[in-house]
Short mmCIF file of C-alpha atoms in Angstrom, two decimals:
data_model
loop_
_atom_site.label_atom_id
_atom_site.label_comp_id
_atom_site.label_asym_id
_atom_site.label_seq_id
_atom_site.Cartn_x
_atom_site.Cartn_y
_atom_site.Cartn_z
CA UNK Y 1 -0.07 0.16 -0.11
CA UNK Y 2 1.17 3.34 -0.73
CA UNK Y 3 0.05 6.94 -0.04
CA UNK Y 4 -2.79 8.87 -1.40
CA UNK Y 5 -1.38 12.18 -2.31
CA UNK Y 6 -2.40 15.65 -3.46
CA UNK Y 7 -0.19 18.52 -4.74
CA UNK Y 8 -1.89 22.03 -4.19
CA UNK Y 9 -0.66 24.52 -6.67
CA UNK Y 10 0.55 21.92 -9.31
CA UNK Y 11 1.05 24.53 -12.28
CA UNK Y 12 3.59 26.56 -10.44
CA UNK Y 13 7.43 26.63 -10.29
CA UNK Y 14 7.45 25.10 -7.01
CA UNK Y 15 4.17 22.15 -7.21
CA UNK Y 16 5.72 21.27 -10.53
CA UNK Y 17 9.23 20.50 -8.92
CA UNK Y 18 7.37 18.70 -5.98
CA UNK Y 19 5.50 16.39 -8.72
CA UNK Y 20 9.00 15.73 -10.55
CA UNK Y 21 10.97 14.89 -7.01
CA UNK Y 22 8.10 12.65 -5.90
CA UNK Y 23 8.41 10.49 -8.90
CA UNK Y 24 12.20 10.55 -9.02
CA UNK Y 25 12.35 9.81 -5.28
CA UNK Y 26 9.98 6.99 -6.01
CA UNK Y 27 7.73 7.86 -3.40
CA UNK Y 28 5.31 5.28 -2.81
CA UNK Y 29 2.22 7.08 -4.22
CA UNK Y 30 -1.20 4.81 -4.43
CA UNK Y 31 -2.89 7.58 -5.80
CA UNK Y 32 -1.98 11.37 -6.89
CA UNK Y 33 -3.95 14.71 -7.67
CA UNK Y 34 -3.02 17.57 -8.98
CA UNK Y 35 -4.68 20.77 -7.55
CA UNK Y 36 -4.75 24.47 -9.09
CA UNK Y 37 -7.11 27.43 -9.11
CA UNK Y 38 -9.88 27.68 -11.48
CA UNK Y 39 -8.04 29.64 -13.92
CA UNK Y 40 -5.60 26.82 -14.58
CA UNK Y 41 -8.02 24.30 -14.50
CA UNK Y 42 -7.23 21.19 -16.82
CA UNK Y 43 -3.68 22.20 -17.12
CA UNK Y 44 -1.53 19.20 -17.51
CA UNK Y 45 1.60 18.24 -15.39
CA UNK Y 46 4.05 15.83 -15.42
CA UNK Y 47 4.48 13.19 -12.87
CA UNK Y 48 7.08 10.83 -14.12
CA UNK Y 49 5.86 9.07 -17.14
CA UNK Y 50 2.14 10.01 -16.55
CA UNK Y 51 0.51 13.30 -17.52
CA UNK Y 52 -2.21 14.65 -14.83
CA UNK Y 53 -4.97 16.98 -15.39
CA UNK Y 54 -5.46 19.82 -12.78
CA UNK Y 55 -8.41 19.73 -10.60
CA UNK Y 56 -10.20 22.61 -9.03
CA UNK Y 57 -8.86 23.64 -5.42
CA UNK Y 58 -12.05 25.21 -4.74
CA UNK Y 59 -14.47 21.98 -4.84
CA UNK Y 60 -11.69 19.16 -3.95
CA UNK Y 61 -12.50 16.80 -1.30
CA UNK Y 62 -9.75 16.12 0.93
CA UNK Y 63 -11.30 12.99 2.47
CA UNK Y 64 -9.32 9.58 2.64
CA UNK Y 65 -6.31 11.50 0.91
CA UNK Y 66 -3.20 10.99 3.09
CA UNK Y 67 -1.17 14.04 2.65
CA UNK Y 68 -1.29 17.44 0.90
CA UNK Y 69 1.81 19.23 -0.43
CA UNK Y 70 0.91 23.09 -0.31
CA UNK Y 71 2.79 25.16 -2.63
CA UNK Y 72 0.29 28.24 -2.84
CA UNK Y 73 0.76 31.49 -0.78
CA UNK Y 74 -0.56 32.30 2.44
CA UNK Y 75 -3.91 33.47 1.24
CA UNK Y 76 -5.20 30.43 -0.28
CA UNK Y 77 -3.26 28.11 2.08
CA UNK Y 78 -4.85 29.84 5.41
CA UNK Y 79 -8.55 29.03 3.32
CA UNK Y 80 -8.09 25.27 2.18
CA UNK Y 81 -5.20 24.12 4.83
CA UNK Y 82 -7.54 24.01 7.53
CA UNK Y 83 -10.06 21.84 5.32
CA UNK Y 84 -7.42 19.43 4.16
CA UNK Y 85 -6.15 18.91 7.83
CA UNK Y 86 -10.06 18.57 9.52
CA UNK Y 87 -10.62 16.23 6.65
CA UNK Y 88 -7.79 13.85 8.20
CA UNK Y 89 -5.29 15.18 5.10
CA UNK Y 90 -1.90 16.10 6.71
CA UNK Y 91 -0.97 19.14 5.33
CA UNK Y 92 2.87 19.95 4.38
CA UNK Y 93 2.62 23.79 3.62
CA UNK Y 94 5.38 25.48 1.87
CA UNK Y 95 3.89 29.09 2.89
CA UNK Y 96 5.16 31.27 5.65
CA UNK Y 97 1.47 30.86 7.24
CA UNK Y 98 2.48 28.11 9.86
CA UNK Y 99 5.52 28.65 10.19
CA UNK Y 100 5.78 30.33 13.49
CA UNK Y 101 2.94 28.66 15.08
CA UNK Y 102 3.90 26.86 18.32
CA UNK Y 103 1.66 24.15 17.49
CA UNK Y 104 3.09 23.61 13.96
CA UNK Y 105 6.18 21.83 13.54
CA UNK Y 106 8.81 23.48 11.32
CA UNK Y 107 10.86 20.91 10.08
CA UNK Y 108 13.93 20.12 8.17
CA UNK Y 109 14.57 16.47 8.10
CA UNK Y 110 18.21 16.28 8.44
CA UNK Y 111 17.88 19.04 11.32
CA UNK Y 112 14.73 18.48 13.39
CA UNK Y 113 13.02 14.60 12.19
CA UNK Y 114 11.74 14.54 15.81
CA UNK Y 115 9.64 17.55 15.76
CA UNK Y 116 7.55 15.46 13.23
CA UNK Y 117 5.64 13.68 16.16
CA UNK Y 118 4.35 17.20 16.77
CA UNK Y 119 2.40 17.04 13.43
CA UNK Y 120 -0.98 15.79 14.87
CA UNK Y 121 -1.68 18.92 16.96
CA UNK Y 122 -3.21 20.33 13.92
CA UNK Y 123 -2.68 17.83 11.00
CA UNK Y 124 -0.21 20.42 9.68
CA UNK Y 125 3.52 21.03 8.88
CA UNK Y 126 5.42 23.96 7.96
CA UNK Y 127 8.16 23.89 5.47
CA UNK Y 128 10.92 26.70 6.07
CA UNK Y 129 12.09 29.33 3.96
CA UNK Y 130 14.26 28.65 1.42
CA UNK Y 131 17.13 30.72 2.28
CA UNK Y 132 16.75 29.11 6.17
CA UNK Y 133 16.43 25.32 4.86
CA UNK Y 134 19.93 25.80 3.36
CA UNK Y 135 21.75 27.25 5.99
CA UNK Y 136 20.14 24.90 8.89
CA UNK Y 137 21.49 22.10 7.31
CA UNK Y 138 24.70 23.40 7.23
CA UNK Y 139 24.55 24.80 11.01
CA UNK Y 140 23.23 21.99 12.98
CA UNK Y 141 26.41 19.61 12.88
CA UNK Y 142 28.45 22.48 13.60
CA UNK Y 143 26.18 23.38 16.40
CA UNK Y 144 25.99 19.76 17.84
CA UNK Y 145 30.04 19.65 17.98
CA UNK Y 146 30.77 23.31 18.81
CA UNK Y 147 27.45 24.93 20.06
CA UNK Y 148 26.87 28.24 17.62
CA UNK Y 149 26.37 31.58 19.83
CA UNK Y 150 25.97 33.77 16.80
CA UNK Y 151 25.63 33.61 12.65
CA UNK Y 152 26.02 36.58 10.29
CA UNK Y 153 24.95 35.66 6.91
CA UNK Y 154 24.29 37.51 3.61
CA UNK Y 155 22.48 36.01 1.10
CA UNK Y 156 22.53 35.74 -2.52
CA UNK Y 157 18.77 34.82 -3.57
CA UNK Y 158 18.19 33.68 -6.95
CA UNK Y 159 14.76 35.44 -8.44
CA UNK Y 160 12.92 32.07 -8.92
CA UNK Y 161 12.43 32.57 -5.04
CA UNK Y 162 9.93 35.65 -6.16
CA UNK Y 163 8.08 32.81 -8.53
CA UNK Y 164 7.57 32.74 -12.43
CA UNK Y 165 7.10 36.40 -12.71
CA UNK Y 166 10.42 37.03 -11.17
CA UNK Y 167 12.54 35.02 -13.77
CA UNK Y 168 10.25 36.31 -16.83
CA UNK Y 169 11.07 39.76 -15.50
CA UNK Y 170 14.90 39.00 -15.40
CA UNK Y 171 14.54 37.72 -18.85
CA UNK Y 172 12.64 40.16 -20.37
CA UNK Y 173 15.21 42.81 -18.73
CA UNK Y 174 18.15 40.99 -20.02
CA UNK Y 175 17.23 40.81 -23.26
CA UNK Y 176 16.14 44.62 -23.40
CA UNK Y 177 19.91 45.90 -22.01
CA UNK Y 178 20.58 44.87 -25.78
CA UNK Y 179 17.59 46.41 -27.40
CA UNK Y 180 18.02 50.16 -27.13
CA UNK Y 181 14.03 50.60 -28.45
CA UNK Y 182 12.94 48.09 -25.54
CA UNK Y 183 11.84 49.36 -21.67
CA UNK Y 184 10.96 46.61 -19.29
CA UNK Y 185 10.12 48.45 -15.86
CA UNK Y 186 10.71 47.08 -12.57
CA UNK Y 187 7.09 45.59 -11.49
CA UNK Y 188 8.17 42.20 -9.46
CA UNK Y 189 11.24 44.09 -7.83
CA UNK Y 190 11.60 47.23 -6.61
CA UNK Y 191 14.08 48.19 -9.25
CA UNK Y 192 15.67 46.66 -12.26
CA UNK Y 193 17.21 43.30 -11.49
CA UNK Y 194 19.23 42.64 -14.65
CA UNK Y 195 22.98 43.67 -14.08
CA UNK Y 196 22.01 44.62 -10.87
CA UNK Y 197 21.68 43.43 -7.00
CA UNK Y 198 18.52 44.39 -4.58
CA UNK Y 199 19.31 44.64 -1.36
CA UNK Y 200 15.38 44.07 -0.33
CA UNK Y 201 13.61 40.72 0.19
CA UNK Y 202 9.80 40.96 1.42
CA UNK Y 203 8.32 44.25 2.98
CA UNK Y 204 10.64 46.16 5.90
CA UNK Y 205 9.97 45.88 9.19
CA UNK Y 206 9.81 48.68 12.01
CA UNK Y 207 13.65 47.87 12.99
CA UNK Y 208 14.72 48.31 9.39
CA UNK Y 209 15.32 44.75 8.33
CA UNK Y 210 12.96 42.68 5.77
CA UNK Y 211 10.83 40.03 6.51
CA UNK Y 212 12.77 37.62 4.80
CA UNK Y 213 15.95 38.78 7.02
CA UNK Y 214 13.59 38.36 9.97
CA UNK Y 215 12.43 34.87 8.95
CA UNK Y 216 15.78 33.81 8.72
CA UNK Y 217 16.49 34.58 12.36
CA UNK Y 218 12.98 33.23 13.47
CA UNK Y 219 13.35 29.85 11.52
CA UNK Y 220 16.78 28.80 12.81
CA UNK Y 221 15.95 29.62 16.42
CA UNK Y 222 12.81 27.18 16.10
CA UNK Y 223 14.39 24.72 14.13
CA UNK Y 224 17.82 24.42 15.81
CA UNK Y 225 17.98 26.27 19.10
CA UNK Y 226 16.19 29.72 20.74
CA UNK Y 227 19.60 30.90 22.29
CA UNK Y 228 21.46 31.13 18.77
CA UNK Y 229 21.79 35.11 17.49
CA UNK Y 230 21.43 35.60 13.62
CA UNK Y 231 21.54 38.96 11.89
CA UNK Y 232 20.90 38.48 8.09
CA UNK Y 233 20.99 40.97 4.95
CA UNK Y 234 19.00 39.52 2.39
CA UNK Y 235 19.54 40.17 -1.36
CA UNK Y 236 18.03 39.52 -4.90
CA UNK Y 237 20.61 38.43 -7.50
CA UNK Y 238 20.44 37.93 -11.25
CA UNK Y 239 20.64 34.46 -11.11
CA UNK Y 240 17.50 32.38 -12.08
CA UNK Y 241 17.60 29.55 -9.70
CA UNK Y 242 19.94 28.80 -6.71
CA UNK Y 243 20.63 30.53 -3.48
CA UNK Y 244 24.09 31.38 -2.32
CA UNK Y 245 25.16 32.81 1.23
CA UNK Y 246 27.93 33.66 2.85
CA UNK Y 247 27.60 32.54 6.63
CA UNK Y 248 29.62 33.52 9.31
CA UNK Y 249 29.83 31.66 12.38
CA UNK Y 250 30.61 32.15 16.20
CA UNK Y 251 31.18 29.21 18.22
CA UNK Y 252 31.17 28.26 22.18
CA UNK Y 253 33.87 25.75 21.76
CA UNK Y 254 36.91 26.10 19.47
CA UNK Y 255 36.43 24.08 15.99
CA UNK Y 256 39.08 24.27 13.60
CA UNK Y 257 38.37 24.55 9.92
CA UNK Y 258 39.34 20.86 8.99
CA UNK Y 259 37.57 19.59 11.67
CA UNK Y 260 34.32 21.24 10.60
CA UNK Y 261 35.23 20.26 6.80
CA UNK Y 262 35.23 16.79 8.23
CA UNK Y 263 31.89 17.10 10.16
CA UNK Y 264 29.89 18.80 6.99
CA UNK Y 265 31.26 16.04 4.89
CA UNK Y 266 29.59 13.08 7.06
CA UNK Y 267 26.64 15.29 7.97
CA UNK Y 268 23.34 13.97 5.88
CA UNK Y 269 22.01 16.13 2.67
CA UNK Y 270 25.38 17.99 2.38
CA UNK Y 271 28.14 18.12 -0.62
CA UNK Y 272 31.45 19.47 0.60
CA UNK Y 273 33.67 21.21 -2.61
CA UNK Y 274 35.97 23.14 -0.94
CA UNK Y 275 39.90 23.49 -2.82
CA UNK Y 276 41.93 26.48 -2.60
CA UNK Y 277 42.42 26.64 -6.20
CA UNK Y 278 40.48 28.09 -9.21
CA UNK Y 279 36.88 26.82 -9.70
CA UNK Y 280 37.42 24.36 -6.41
CA UNK Y 281 34.05 25.65 -5.09
CA UNK Y 282 30.31 25.78 -6.11
CA UNK Y 283 28.41 28.51 -7.63
CA UNK Y 284 24.62 28.45 -7.85
CA UNK Y 285 24.76 27.65 -11.74
CA UNK Y 286 26.23 23.93 -10.65
CA UNK Y 287 24.02 23.27 -7.84
CA UNK Y 288 20.58 23.34 -10.54
CA UNK Y 289 18.70 20.20 -10.07
CA UNK Y 290 20.76 18.78 -7.45
CA UNK Y 291 19.43 17.37 -4.06
CA UNK Y 292 22.37 18.51 -2.11
CA UNK Y 293 23.24 21.41 -0.10
CA UNK Y 294 26.43 22.50 -1.15
CA UNK Y 295 29.21 24.05 1.40
CA UNK Y 296 32.85 25.73 0.37
CA UNK Y 297 35.29 28.05 1.17
CA UNK Y 298 35.34 26.61 4.89
CA UNK Y 299 37.82 29.00 6.56
CA UNK Y 300 39.01 30.10 10.00
CA UNK Y 301 37.66 33.71 10.91
CA UNK Y 302 40.67 35.24 12.84
CA UNK Y 303 39.00 38.15 14.02
CA UNK Y 304 37.05 36.29 16.83
CA UNK Y 305 38.23 33.58 19.71
CA UNK Y 306 35.85 30.58 17.92
CA UNK Y 307 34.77 31.82 14.53
CA UNK Y 308 34.51 30.04 10.87
CA UNK Y 309 33.31 31.24 7.45
CA UNK Y 310 31.74 29.41 4.45
CA UNK Y 311 29.79 29.55 1.61
CA UNK Y 312 26.66 27.34 0.89
CA UNK Y 313 24.65 27.06 -2.30
CA UNK Y 314 21.60 25.21 -2.87
CA UNK Y 315 18.71 24.63 -5.75
CA UNK Y 316 16.04 26.95 -3.71
CA UNK Y 317 13.03 25.20 -5.70
CA UNK Y 318 14.42 21.85 -4.53
CA UNK Y 319 16.10 21.78 -1.26
CA UNK Y 320 14.75 25.30 -0.19
CA UNK Y 321 10.74 24.33 -1.06
CA UNK Y 322 10.14 21.13 -3.18
CA UNK Y 323 12.56 18.48 -1.83
CA UNK Y 324 12.11 19.68 1.60
CA UNK Y 325 8.88 18.88 1.31
CA UNK Y 326 8.62 15.84 -0.26
CA UNK Y 327 11.75 14.62 2.68
CA UNK Y 328 9.05 15.45 5.30
CA UNK Y 329 6.33 13.37 3.36
CA UNK Y 330 9.09 10.47 3.64
CA UNK Y 331 9.77 11.17 6.90
CA UNK Y 332 6.04 11.62 8.11
CA UNK Y 333 5.24 8.21 6.16
CA UNK Y 334 8.34 6.36 7.60
CA UNK Y 335 7.57 7.73 11.19
CA UNK Y 336 3.78 8.28 11.92
CA UNK Y 337 1.69 7.07 9.04
CA UNK Y 338 3.58 3.89 8.14
CA UNK Y 339 1.92 2.45 5.17
CA UNK Y 340 4.11 2.67 2.19
#
């Protein structure tokens, strides 16, 4: 017996990737449904060798389905996730709606798998923000060894984090640079993204940080340890897919860069590529389509007593969203539902 799985938002970037990864990882699916809004009704999406026609989210009955992977915004999630959960279908939500709810586990399976048992309070599990997910995969094994006190992170986030509209805007603006008669004003982003970087993701908070930066702080504390101090600067860059992060870590105990490298090599979900030579590191272009979180540029920070620097790269549509959701589904099945 396998699982009856629903993918909500199946026509979007993340929803399509969820279907791809469910098929790639041979998730034990007994029955699958692809849901979308009424305007996308009947759109065809791929699930392995199978083509699915999307069904109407508005009229779908979740009764009898085991899991629903939600890849829609907080608005539709707020309306439909409680309905699915009340019908006995466990929701794995990719939006930010439930991440900070104390009754909803926020999970990265390589980091806090034990939290999955808390799903039963609301029948909902939250998927973290894309920039947080890849960072905590790298932080957790180092925290277990040397106890992380403080993290300073600067992100270089691809436009796919803003959805298809963000990718389209970068493409159209890039072409327009070479066509003097074309003008593609910023719509999805606050300034032109082509050949530019924008230090602004999500809305501004009262303290001057953006909500994307606040998410990284709050989610790291919830997933790993509330005592960790985190400060973030989140930047949008003209890259289509793949988020990069420069991470500075201060630990309570001294951790040698060679030991840190060995720890990360052994850690689940991580691939260390760290050679001190031209090209001996990973860039976002190389990580696209891969399951791993890549770590490079591991080195001591000599400006503090116990400091490390590293470079962290991952496919944000995969580990940052769809892959993590499928890994949560696998964990939920293995630890709690036990059907597949």
